[in-house]
PDB file of C-alpha atoms in Angstrom:
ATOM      1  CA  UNK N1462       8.215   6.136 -29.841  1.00 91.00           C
ATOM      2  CA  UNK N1463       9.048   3.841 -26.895  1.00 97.00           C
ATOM      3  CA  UNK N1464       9.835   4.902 -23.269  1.00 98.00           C
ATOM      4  CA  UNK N1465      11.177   3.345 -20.396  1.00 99.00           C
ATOM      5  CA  UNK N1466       9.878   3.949 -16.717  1.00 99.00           C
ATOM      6  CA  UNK N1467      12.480   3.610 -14.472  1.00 98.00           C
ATOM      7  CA  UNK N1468      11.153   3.213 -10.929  1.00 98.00           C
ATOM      8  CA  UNK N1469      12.917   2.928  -7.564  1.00 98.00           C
ATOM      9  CA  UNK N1470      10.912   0.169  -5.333  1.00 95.00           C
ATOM     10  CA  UNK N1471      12.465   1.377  -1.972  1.00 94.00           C
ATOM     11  CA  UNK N1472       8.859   1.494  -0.689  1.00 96.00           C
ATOM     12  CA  UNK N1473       6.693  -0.616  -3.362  1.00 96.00           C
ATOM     13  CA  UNK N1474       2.992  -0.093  -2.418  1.00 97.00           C
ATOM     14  CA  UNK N1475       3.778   4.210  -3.285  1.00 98.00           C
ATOM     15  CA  UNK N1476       5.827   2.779  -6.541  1.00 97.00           C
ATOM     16  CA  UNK N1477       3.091   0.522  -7.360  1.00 98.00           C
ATOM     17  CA  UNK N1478       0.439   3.666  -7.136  1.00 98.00           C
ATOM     18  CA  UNK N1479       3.124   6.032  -9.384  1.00 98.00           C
ATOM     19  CA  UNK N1480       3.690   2.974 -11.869  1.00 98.00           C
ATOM     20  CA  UNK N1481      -0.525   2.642 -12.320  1.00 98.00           C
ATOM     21  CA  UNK N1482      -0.473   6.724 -13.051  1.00 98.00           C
ATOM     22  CA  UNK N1483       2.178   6.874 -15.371  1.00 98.00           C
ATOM     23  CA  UNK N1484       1.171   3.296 -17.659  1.00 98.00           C
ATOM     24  CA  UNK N1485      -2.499   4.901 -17.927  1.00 98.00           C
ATOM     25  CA  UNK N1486      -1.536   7.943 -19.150  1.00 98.00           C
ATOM     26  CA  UNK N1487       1.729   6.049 -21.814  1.00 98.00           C
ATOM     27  CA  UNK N1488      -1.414   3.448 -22.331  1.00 98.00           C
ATOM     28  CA  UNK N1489      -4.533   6.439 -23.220  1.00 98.00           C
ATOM     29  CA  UNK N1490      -1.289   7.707 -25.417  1.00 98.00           C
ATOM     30  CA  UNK N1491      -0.950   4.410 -27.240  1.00 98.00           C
ATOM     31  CA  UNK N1492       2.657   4.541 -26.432  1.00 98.00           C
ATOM     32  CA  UNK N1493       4.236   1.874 -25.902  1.00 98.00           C
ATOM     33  CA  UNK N1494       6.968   1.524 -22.513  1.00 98.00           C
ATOM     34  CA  UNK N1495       9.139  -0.963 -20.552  1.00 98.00           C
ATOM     35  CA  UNK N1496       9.560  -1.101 -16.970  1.00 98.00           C
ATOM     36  CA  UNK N1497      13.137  -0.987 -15.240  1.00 98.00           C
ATOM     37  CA  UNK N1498      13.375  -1.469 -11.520  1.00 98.00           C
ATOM     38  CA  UNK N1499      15.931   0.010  -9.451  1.00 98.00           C
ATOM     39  CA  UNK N1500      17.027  -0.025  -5.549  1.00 96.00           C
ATOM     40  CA  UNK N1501      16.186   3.787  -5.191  1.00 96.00           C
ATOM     41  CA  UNK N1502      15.623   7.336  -6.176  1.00 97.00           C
ATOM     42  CA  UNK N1503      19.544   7.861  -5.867  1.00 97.00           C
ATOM     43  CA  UNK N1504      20.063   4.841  -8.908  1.00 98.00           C
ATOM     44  CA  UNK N1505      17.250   6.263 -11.498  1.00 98.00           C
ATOM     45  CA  UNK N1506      19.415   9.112 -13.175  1.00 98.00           C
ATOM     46  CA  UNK N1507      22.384   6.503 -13.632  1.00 98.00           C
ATOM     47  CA  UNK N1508      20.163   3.514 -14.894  1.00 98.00           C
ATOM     48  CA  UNK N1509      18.357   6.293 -17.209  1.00 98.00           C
ATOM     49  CA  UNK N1510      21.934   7.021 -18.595  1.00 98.00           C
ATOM     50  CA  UNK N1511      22.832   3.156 -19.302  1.00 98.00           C
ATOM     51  CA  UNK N1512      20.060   3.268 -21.017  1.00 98.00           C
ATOM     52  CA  UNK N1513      20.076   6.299 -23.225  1.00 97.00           C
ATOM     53  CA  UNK N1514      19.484   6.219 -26.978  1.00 96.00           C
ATOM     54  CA  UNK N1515      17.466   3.184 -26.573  1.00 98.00           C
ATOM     55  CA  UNK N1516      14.345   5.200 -25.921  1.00 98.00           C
ATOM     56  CA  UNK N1517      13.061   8.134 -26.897  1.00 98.00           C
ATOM     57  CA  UNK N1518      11.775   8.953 -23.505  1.00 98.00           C
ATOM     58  CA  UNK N1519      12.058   8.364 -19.511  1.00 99.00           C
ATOM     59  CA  UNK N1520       9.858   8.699 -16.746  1.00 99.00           C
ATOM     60  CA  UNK N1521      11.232   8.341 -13.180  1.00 98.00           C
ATOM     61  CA  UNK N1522       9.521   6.884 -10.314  1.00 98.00           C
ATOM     62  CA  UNK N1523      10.131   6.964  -6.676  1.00 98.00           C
ATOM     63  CA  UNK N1524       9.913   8.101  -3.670  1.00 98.00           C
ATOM     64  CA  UNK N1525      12.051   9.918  -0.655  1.00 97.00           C
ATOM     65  CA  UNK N1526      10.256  10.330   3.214  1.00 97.00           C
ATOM     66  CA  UNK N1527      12.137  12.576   5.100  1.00 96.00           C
ATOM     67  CA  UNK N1528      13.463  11.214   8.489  1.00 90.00           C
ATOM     68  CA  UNK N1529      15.848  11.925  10.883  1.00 88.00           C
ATOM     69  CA  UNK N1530      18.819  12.004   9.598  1.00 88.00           C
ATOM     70  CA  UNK N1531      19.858  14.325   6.636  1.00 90.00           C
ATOM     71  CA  UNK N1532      20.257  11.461   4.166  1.00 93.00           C
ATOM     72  CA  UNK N1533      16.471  12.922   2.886  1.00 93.00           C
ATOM     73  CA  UNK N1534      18.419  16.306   1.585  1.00 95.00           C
ATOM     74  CA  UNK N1535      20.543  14.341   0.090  1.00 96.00           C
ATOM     75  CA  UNK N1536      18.931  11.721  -2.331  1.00 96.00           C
ATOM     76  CA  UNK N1537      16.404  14.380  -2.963  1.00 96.00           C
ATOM     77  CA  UNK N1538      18.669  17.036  -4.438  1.00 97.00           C
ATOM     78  CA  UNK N1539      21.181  14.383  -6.040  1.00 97.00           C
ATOM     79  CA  UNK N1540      18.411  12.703  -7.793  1.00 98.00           C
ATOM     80  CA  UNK N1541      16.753  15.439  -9.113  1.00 98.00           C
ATOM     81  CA  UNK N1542      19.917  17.298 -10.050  1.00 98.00           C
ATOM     82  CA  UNK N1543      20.873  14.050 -11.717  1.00 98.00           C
ATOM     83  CA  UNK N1544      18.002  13.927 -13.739  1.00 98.00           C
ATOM     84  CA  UNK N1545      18.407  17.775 -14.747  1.00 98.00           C
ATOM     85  CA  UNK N1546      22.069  16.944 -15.777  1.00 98.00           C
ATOM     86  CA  UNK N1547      20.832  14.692 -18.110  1.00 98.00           C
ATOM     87  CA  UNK N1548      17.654  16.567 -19.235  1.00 98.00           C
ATOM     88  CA  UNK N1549      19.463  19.734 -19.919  1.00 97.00           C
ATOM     89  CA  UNK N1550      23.460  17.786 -20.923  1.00 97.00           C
ATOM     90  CA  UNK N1551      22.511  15.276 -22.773  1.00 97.00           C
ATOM     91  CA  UNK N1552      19.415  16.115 -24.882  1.00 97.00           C
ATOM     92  CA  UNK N1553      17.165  13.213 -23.091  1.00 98.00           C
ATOM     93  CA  UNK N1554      13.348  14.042 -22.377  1.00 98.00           C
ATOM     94  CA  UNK N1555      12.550  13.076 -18.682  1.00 98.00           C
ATOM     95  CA  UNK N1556       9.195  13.276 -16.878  1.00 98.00           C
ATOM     96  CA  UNK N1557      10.376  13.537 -13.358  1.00 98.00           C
ATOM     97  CA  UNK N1558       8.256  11.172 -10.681  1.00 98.00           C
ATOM     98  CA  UNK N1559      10.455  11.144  -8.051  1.00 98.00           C
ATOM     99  CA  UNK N1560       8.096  12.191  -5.067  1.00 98.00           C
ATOM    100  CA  UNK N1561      10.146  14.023  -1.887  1.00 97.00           C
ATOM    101  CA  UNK N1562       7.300  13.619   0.643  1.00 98.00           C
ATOM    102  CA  UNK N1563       7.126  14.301   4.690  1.00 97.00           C
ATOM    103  CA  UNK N1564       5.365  11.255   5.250  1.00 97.00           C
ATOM    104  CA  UNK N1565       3.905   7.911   3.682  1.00 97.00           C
ATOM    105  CA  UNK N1566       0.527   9.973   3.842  1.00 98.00           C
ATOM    106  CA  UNK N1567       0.994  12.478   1.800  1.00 98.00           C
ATOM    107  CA  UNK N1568       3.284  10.244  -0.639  1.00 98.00           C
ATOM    108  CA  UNK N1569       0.222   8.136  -1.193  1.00 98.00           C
ATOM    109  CA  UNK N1570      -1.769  11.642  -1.844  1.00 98.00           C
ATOM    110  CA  UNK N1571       0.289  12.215  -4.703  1.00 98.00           C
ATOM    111  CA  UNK N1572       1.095   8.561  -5.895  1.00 98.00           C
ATOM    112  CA  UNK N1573      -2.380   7.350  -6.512  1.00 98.00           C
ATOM    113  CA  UNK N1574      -4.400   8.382  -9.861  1.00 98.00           C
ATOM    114  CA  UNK N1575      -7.206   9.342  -7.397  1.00 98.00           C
ATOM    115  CA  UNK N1576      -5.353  11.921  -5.772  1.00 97.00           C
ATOM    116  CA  UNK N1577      -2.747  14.064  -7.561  1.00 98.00           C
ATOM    117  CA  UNK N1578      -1.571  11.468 -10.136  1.00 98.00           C
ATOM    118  CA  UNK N1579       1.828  12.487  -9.755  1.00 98.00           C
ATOM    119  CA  UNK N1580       3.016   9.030 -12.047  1.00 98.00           C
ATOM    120  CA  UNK N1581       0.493  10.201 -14.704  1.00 98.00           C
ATOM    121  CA  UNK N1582       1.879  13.739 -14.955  1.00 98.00           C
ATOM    122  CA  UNK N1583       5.437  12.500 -15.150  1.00 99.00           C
ATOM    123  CA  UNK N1584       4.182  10.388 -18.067  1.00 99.00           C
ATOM    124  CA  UNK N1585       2.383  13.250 -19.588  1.00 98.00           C
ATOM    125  CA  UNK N1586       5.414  15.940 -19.362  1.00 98.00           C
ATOM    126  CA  UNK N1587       8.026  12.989 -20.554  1.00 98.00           C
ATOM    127  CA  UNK N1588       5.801  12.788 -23.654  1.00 98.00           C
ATOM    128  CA  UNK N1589       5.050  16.543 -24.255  1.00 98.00           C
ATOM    129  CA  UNK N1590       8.950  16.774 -24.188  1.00 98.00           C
ATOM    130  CA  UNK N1591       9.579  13.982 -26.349  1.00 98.00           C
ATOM    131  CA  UNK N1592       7.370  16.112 -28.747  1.00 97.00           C
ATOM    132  CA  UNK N1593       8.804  19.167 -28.256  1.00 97.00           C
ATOM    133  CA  UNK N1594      12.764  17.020 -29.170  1.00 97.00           C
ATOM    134  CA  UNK N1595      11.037  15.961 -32.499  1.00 95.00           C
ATOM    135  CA  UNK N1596       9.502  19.455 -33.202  1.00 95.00           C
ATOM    136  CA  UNK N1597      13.093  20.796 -33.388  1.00 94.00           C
ATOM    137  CA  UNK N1598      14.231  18.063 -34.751  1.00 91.00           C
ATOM    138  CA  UNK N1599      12.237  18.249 -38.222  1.00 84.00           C
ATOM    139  CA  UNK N1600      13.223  21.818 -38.527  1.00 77.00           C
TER     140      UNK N1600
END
């Protein structure tokens, strides 16, 4: 099994705490993963389609702080919509990591693996679905 964590590095110190979450828990799994490193949230669902069928697993990373404008609706719906589309359409098991925060406070709440680990469960639900996939798949 290999997956690939796809991570937006719009703001790098939150993607840095995500990436740390979700490569413990792929590492305690003893599964092995490659990094891909994209503008933002908005260019994770497309990158994770370029690279379907050459993993058998994604987890995306980011990040979206609302501000003033309502560009925050936005990239949060599309990129979580984006990642359903290919979830459900296509078959492909996604841990989603994408955090849609209020402020760099609570984003760093959920990024880091003291808080709520939010990389590390991404990681964790990619693989549980990646086992479910091969479940069905033997039957």
């Amino acid at each position: 099994m290999r997956v690939l964590i796809v991570e937006a590095r719009f703001y790098p110190h939150i993607s840095d705490a995500l990436l740390d979450g979700a490569a413990h828990a792929l590492e305690e799994a003893d599964v092995p993963f490659e990094r891909l490193e994209v503008p933002g949230a908005l260019e994770i669902p497309a990158a994770i389609r370029l690279a379907a069928g050459r993993f058998d697993g994604f987890v995306a990373l980011g990040c979206v702080i609302r501000g003033e404008t309502f560009h925050f609706e936005i990239v949060a719906s599309e990129s979580a919509r984006g990642l359903m589309d290919l979830a459900v359409h296509d078959g492909l098991c996604i841990g989603n990591g994408i955090l849609t925060v209020e402020d760099e406070a609570q984003a760093m709440q959920r990024a880091l693996r003291s808080g709520f680990d939010k990389g590390g469960d991404a990681a964790r639900a990619c693989l549980a679905l990646m086992r479910t996939k091969a479940r069905f798949e033997t039957l």
